[in-house]
PDB file of C-alpha atoms in Angstrom:
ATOM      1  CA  UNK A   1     -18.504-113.374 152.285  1.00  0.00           C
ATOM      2  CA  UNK A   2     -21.647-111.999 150.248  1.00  0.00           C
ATOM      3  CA  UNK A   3     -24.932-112.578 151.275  1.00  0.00           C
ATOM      4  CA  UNK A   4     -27.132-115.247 148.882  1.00  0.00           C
ATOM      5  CA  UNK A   5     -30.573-114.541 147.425  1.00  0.00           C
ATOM      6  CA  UNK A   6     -33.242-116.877 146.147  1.00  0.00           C
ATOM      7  CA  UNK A   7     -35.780-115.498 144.282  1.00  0.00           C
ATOM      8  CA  UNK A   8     -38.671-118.300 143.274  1.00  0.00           C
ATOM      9  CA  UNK A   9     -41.888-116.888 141.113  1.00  0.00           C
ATOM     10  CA  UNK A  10     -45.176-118.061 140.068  1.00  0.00           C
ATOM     11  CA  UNK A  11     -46.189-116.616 136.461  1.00  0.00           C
ATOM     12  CA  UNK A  12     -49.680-116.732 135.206  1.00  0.00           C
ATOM     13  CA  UNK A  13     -49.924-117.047 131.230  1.00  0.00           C
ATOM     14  CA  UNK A  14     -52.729-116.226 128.711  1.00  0.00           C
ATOM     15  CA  UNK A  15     -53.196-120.030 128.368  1.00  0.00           C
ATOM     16  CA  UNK A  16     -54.564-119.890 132.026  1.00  0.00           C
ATOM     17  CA  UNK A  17     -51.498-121.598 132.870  1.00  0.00           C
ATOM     18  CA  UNK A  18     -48.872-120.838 135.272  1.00  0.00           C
ATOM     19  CA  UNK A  19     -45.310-121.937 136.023  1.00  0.00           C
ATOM     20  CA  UNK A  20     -43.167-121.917 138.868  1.00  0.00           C
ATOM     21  CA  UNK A  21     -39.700-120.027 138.071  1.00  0.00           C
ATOM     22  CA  UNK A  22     -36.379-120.117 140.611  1.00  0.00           C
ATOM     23  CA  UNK A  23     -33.158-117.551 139.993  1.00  0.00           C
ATOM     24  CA  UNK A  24     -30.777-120.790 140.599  1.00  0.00           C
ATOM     25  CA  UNK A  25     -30.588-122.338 136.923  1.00  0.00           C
ATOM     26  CA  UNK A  26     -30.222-125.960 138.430  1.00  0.00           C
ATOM     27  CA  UNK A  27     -33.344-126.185 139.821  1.00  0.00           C
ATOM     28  CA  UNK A  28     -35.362-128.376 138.201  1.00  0.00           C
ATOM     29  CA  UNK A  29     -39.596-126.933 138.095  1.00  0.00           C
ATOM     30  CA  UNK A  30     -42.227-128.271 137.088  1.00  0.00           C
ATOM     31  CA  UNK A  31     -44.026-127.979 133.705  1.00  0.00           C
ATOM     32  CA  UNK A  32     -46.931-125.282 132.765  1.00  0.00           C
ATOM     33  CA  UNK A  33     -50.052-126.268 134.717  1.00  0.00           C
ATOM     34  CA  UNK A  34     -53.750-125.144 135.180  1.00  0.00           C
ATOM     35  CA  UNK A  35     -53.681-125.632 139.107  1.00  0.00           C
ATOM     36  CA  UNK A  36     -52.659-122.436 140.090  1.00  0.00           C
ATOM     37  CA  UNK A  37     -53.157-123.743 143.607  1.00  0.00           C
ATOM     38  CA  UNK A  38     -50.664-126.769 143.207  1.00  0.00           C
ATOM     39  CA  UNK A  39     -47.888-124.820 142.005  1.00  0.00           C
ATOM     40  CA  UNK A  40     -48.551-122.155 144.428  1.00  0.00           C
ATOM     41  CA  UNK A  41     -47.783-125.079 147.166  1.00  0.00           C
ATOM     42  CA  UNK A  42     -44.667-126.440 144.536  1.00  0.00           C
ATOM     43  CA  UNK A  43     -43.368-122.927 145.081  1.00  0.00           C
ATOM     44  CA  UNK A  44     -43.226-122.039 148.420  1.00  0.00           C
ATOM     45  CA  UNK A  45     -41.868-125.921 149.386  1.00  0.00           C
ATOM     46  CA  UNK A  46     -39.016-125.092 146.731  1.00  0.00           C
ATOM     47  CA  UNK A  47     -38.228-121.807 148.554  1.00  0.00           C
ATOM     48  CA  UNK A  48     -38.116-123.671 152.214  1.00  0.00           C
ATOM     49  CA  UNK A  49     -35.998-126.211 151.014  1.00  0.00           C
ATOM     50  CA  UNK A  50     -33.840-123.717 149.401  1.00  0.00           C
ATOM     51  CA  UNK A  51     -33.758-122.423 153.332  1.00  0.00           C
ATOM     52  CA  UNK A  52     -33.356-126.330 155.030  1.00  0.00           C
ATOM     53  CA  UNK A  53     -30.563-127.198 152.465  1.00  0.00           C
ATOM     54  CA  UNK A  54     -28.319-123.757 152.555  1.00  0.00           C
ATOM     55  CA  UNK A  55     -28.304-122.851 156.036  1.00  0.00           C
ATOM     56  CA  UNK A  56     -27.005-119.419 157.932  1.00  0.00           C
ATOM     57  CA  UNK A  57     -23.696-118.395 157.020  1.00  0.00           C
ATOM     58  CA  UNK A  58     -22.428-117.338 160.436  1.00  0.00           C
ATOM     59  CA  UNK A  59     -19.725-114.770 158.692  1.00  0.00           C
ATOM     60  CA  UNK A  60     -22.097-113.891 155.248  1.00  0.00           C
ATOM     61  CA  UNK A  61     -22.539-110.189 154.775  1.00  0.00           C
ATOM     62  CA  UNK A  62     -25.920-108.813 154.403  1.00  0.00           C
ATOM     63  CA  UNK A  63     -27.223-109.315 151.069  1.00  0.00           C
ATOM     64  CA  UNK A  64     -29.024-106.077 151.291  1.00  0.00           C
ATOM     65  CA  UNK A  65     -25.669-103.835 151.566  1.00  0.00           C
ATOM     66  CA  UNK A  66     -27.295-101.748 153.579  1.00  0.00           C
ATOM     67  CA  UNK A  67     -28.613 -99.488 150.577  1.00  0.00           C
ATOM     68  CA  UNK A  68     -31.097 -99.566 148.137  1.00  0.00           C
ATOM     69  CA  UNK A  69     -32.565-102.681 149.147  1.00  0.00           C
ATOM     70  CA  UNK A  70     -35.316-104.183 147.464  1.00  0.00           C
ATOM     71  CA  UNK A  71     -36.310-105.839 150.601  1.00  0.00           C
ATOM     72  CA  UNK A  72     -36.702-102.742 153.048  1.00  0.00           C
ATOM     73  CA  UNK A  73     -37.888 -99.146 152.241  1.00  0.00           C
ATOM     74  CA  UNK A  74     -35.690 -97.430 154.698  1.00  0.00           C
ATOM     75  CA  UNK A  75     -32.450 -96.992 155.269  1.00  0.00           C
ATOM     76  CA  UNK A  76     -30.121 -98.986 158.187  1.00  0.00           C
ATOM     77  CA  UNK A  77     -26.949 -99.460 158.889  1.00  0.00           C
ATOM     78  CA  UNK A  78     -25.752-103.353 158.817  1.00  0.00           C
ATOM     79  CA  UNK A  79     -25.786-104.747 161.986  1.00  0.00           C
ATOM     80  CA  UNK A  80     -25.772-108.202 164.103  1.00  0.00           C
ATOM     81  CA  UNK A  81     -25.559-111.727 163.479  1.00  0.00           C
ATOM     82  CA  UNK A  82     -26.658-113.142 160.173  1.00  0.00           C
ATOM     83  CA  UNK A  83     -30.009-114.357 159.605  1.00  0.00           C
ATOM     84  CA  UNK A  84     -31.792-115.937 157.012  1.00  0.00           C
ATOM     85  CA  UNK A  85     -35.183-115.340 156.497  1.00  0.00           C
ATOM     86  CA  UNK A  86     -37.683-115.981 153.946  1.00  0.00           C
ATOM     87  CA  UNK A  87     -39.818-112.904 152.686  1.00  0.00           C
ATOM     88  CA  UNK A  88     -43.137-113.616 151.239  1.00  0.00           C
ATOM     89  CA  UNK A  89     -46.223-111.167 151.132  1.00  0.00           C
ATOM     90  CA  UNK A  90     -49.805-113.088 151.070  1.00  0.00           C
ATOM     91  CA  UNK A  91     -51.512-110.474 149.346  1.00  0.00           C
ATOM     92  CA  UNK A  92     -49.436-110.946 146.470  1.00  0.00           C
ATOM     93  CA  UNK A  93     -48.724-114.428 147.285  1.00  0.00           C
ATOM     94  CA  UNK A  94     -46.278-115.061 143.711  1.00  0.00           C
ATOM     95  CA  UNK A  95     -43.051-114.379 144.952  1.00  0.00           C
ATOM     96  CA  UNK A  96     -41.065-116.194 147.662  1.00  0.00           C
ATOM     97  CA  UNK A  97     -37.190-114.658 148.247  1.00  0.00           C
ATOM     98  CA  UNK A  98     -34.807-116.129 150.580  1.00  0.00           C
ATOM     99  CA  UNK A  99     -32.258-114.097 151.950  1.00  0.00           C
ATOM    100  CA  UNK A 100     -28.886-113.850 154.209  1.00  0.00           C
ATOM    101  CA  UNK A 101     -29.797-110.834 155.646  1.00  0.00           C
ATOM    102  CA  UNK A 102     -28.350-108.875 159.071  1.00  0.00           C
ATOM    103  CA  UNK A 103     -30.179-108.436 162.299  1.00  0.00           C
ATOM    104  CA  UNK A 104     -30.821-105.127 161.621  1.00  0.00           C
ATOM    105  CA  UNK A 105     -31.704-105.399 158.286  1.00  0.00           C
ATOM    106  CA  UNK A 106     -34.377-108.171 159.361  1.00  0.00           C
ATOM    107  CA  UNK A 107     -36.430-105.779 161.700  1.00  0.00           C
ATOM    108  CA  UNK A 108     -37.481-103.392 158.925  1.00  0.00           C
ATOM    109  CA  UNK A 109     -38.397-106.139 156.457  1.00  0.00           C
ATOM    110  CA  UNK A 110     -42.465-106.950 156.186  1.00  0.00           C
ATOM    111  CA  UNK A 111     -43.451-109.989 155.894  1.00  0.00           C
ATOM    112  CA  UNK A 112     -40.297-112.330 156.805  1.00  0.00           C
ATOM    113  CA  UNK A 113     -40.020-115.325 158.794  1.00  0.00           C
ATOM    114  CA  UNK A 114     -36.797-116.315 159.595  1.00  0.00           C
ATOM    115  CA  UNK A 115     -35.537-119.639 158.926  1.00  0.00           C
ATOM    116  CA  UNK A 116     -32.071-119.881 160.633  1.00  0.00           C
ATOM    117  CA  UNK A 117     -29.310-117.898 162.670  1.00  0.00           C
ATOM    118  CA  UNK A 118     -25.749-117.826 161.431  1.00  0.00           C
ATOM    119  CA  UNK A 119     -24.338-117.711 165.197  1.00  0.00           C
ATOM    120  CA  UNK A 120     -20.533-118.997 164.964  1.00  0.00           C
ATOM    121  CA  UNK A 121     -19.680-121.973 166.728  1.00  0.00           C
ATOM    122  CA  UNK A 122     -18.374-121.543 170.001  1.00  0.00           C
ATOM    123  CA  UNK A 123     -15.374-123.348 170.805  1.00  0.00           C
ATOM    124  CA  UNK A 124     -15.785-126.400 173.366  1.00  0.00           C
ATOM    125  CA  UNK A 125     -12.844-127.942 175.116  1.00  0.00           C
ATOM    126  CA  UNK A 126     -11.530-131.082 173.429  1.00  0.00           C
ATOM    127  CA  UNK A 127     -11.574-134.100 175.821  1.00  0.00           C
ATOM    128  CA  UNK A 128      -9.736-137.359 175.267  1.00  0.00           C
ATOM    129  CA  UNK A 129     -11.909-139.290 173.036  1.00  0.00           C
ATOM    130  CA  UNK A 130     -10.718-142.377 174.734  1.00  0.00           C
ATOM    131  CA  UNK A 131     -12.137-141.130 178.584  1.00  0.00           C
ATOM    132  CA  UNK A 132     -15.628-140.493 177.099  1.00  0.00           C
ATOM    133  CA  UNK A 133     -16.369-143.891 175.643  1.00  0.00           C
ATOM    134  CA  UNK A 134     -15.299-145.424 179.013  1.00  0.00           C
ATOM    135  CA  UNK A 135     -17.884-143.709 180.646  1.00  0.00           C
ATOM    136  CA  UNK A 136     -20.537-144.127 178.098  1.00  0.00           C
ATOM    137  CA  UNK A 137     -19.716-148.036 178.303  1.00  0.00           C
ATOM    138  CA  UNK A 138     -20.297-147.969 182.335  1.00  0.00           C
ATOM    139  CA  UNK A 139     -23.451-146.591 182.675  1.00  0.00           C
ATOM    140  CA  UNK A 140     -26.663-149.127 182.728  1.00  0.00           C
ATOM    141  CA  UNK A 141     -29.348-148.644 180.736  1.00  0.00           C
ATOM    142  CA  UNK A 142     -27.590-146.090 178.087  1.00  0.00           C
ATOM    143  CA  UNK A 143     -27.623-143.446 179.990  1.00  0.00           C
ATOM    144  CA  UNK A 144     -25.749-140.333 179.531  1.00  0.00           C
ATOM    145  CA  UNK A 145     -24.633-139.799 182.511  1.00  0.00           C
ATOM    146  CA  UNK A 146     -24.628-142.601 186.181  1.00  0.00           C
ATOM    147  CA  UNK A 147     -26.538-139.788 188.072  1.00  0.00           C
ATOM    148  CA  UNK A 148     -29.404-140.327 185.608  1.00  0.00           C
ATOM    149  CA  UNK A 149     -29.813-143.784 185.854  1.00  0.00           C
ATOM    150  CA  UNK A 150     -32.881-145.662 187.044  1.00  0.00           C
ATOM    151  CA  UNK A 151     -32.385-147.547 190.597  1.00  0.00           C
ATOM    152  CA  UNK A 152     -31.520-150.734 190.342  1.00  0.00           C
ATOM    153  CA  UNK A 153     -33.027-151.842 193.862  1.00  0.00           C
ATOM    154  CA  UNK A 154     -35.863-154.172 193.201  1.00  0.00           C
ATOM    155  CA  UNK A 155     -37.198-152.822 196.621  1.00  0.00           C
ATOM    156  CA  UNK A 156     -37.739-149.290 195.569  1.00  0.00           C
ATOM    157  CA  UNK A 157     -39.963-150.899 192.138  1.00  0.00           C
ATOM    158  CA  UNK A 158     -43.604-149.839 191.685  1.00  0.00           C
ATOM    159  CA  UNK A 159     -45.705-152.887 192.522  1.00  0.00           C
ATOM    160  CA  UNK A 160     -47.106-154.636 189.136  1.00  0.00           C
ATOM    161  CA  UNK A 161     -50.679-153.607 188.635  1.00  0.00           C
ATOM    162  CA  UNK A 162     -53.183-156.251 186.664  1.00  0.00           C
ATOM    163  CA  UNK A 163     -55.378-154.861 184.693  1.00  0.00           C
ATOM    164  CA  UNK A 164     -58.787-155.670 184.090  1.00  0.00           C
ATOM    165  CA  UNK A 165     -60.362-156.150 180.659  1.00  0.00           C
ATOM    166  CA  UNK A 166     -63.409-154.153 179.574  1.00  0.00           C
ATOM    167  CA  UNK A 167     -65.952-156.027 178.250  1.00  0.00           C
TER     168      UNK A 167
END
């Protein structure tokens, strides 16, 4: 499965205005505004929830394909779980790019921070569905577990301390 790539831009215009672009056509942005700061915020929330809404792909490719990468000068060969980062350079501070990217890849980028891992799932061992609620249903207190339950002896209870009103 190909790796995915969001690209979101700020654009300054000769008006003194500046808009907030994003490479998926359904997003919605905002119109042309004169606070350069504001839309500087819009843009960088849009690319994190991008990253909150799509996730790591545990079995996505690297989006870089290992050559000619826009993301990382030198050359590497693909390797390790999938991550997805977000790459953003301060300096320039008008373009925010979301990635699936590989492990490997991920070392030699500047200026990432990566967002989530695409581990797979391990498998658990099914249990009878039936067994577990019985248990959950026995324990005081909601508990998870009988072990983790408060005492019941009342002899074993901290003795109720009064206290006093400042005033």
């Amino acid at each position: 499965m190909p790796g995915r790539t969001w690209t979101v831009r700020l654009t300054g215009h000769l008006d003194h205005t500046v808009s907030v672009t994003c490479s998926t056509a359904a997003c919605r942005m905002p119109p042309r505004s004169k606070d350069a700061a504001s839309m500087r915020r819009f843009a960088a929330e849009h690319a994190k929830a991008h990253g909150r809404l799509a996730g790591a792909r545990p079995n996505a490719a690297c989006s870089c394909g290992s050559d000619q990468c826009a993301l990382h000068e030198t050359r590497v060969h693909c390797a390790g779980p999938s991550l997805l980062v977000l790459v953003h350079n301060p300096a320039v501070g008008q373009v925010w790019t979301l990635a699936e990217v590989c492990q490997a890849c991920a070392r030699t980028i500047p200026h990432i921070t990566i967002l989530a891992t695409g581990k797979p799932a391990l498998a658990t061992p099914a249990a009878p569905a039936v067994e577990q609620a019985a248990q959950r249903a026995a324990v005081p207190g909601g508990f998870s577990s009988p072990e983790a339950a408060p005492d019941p002896s009342p002899g074993r209870r901290r003795p109720h301390r009064q206290h006093r009103s400042r005033g």
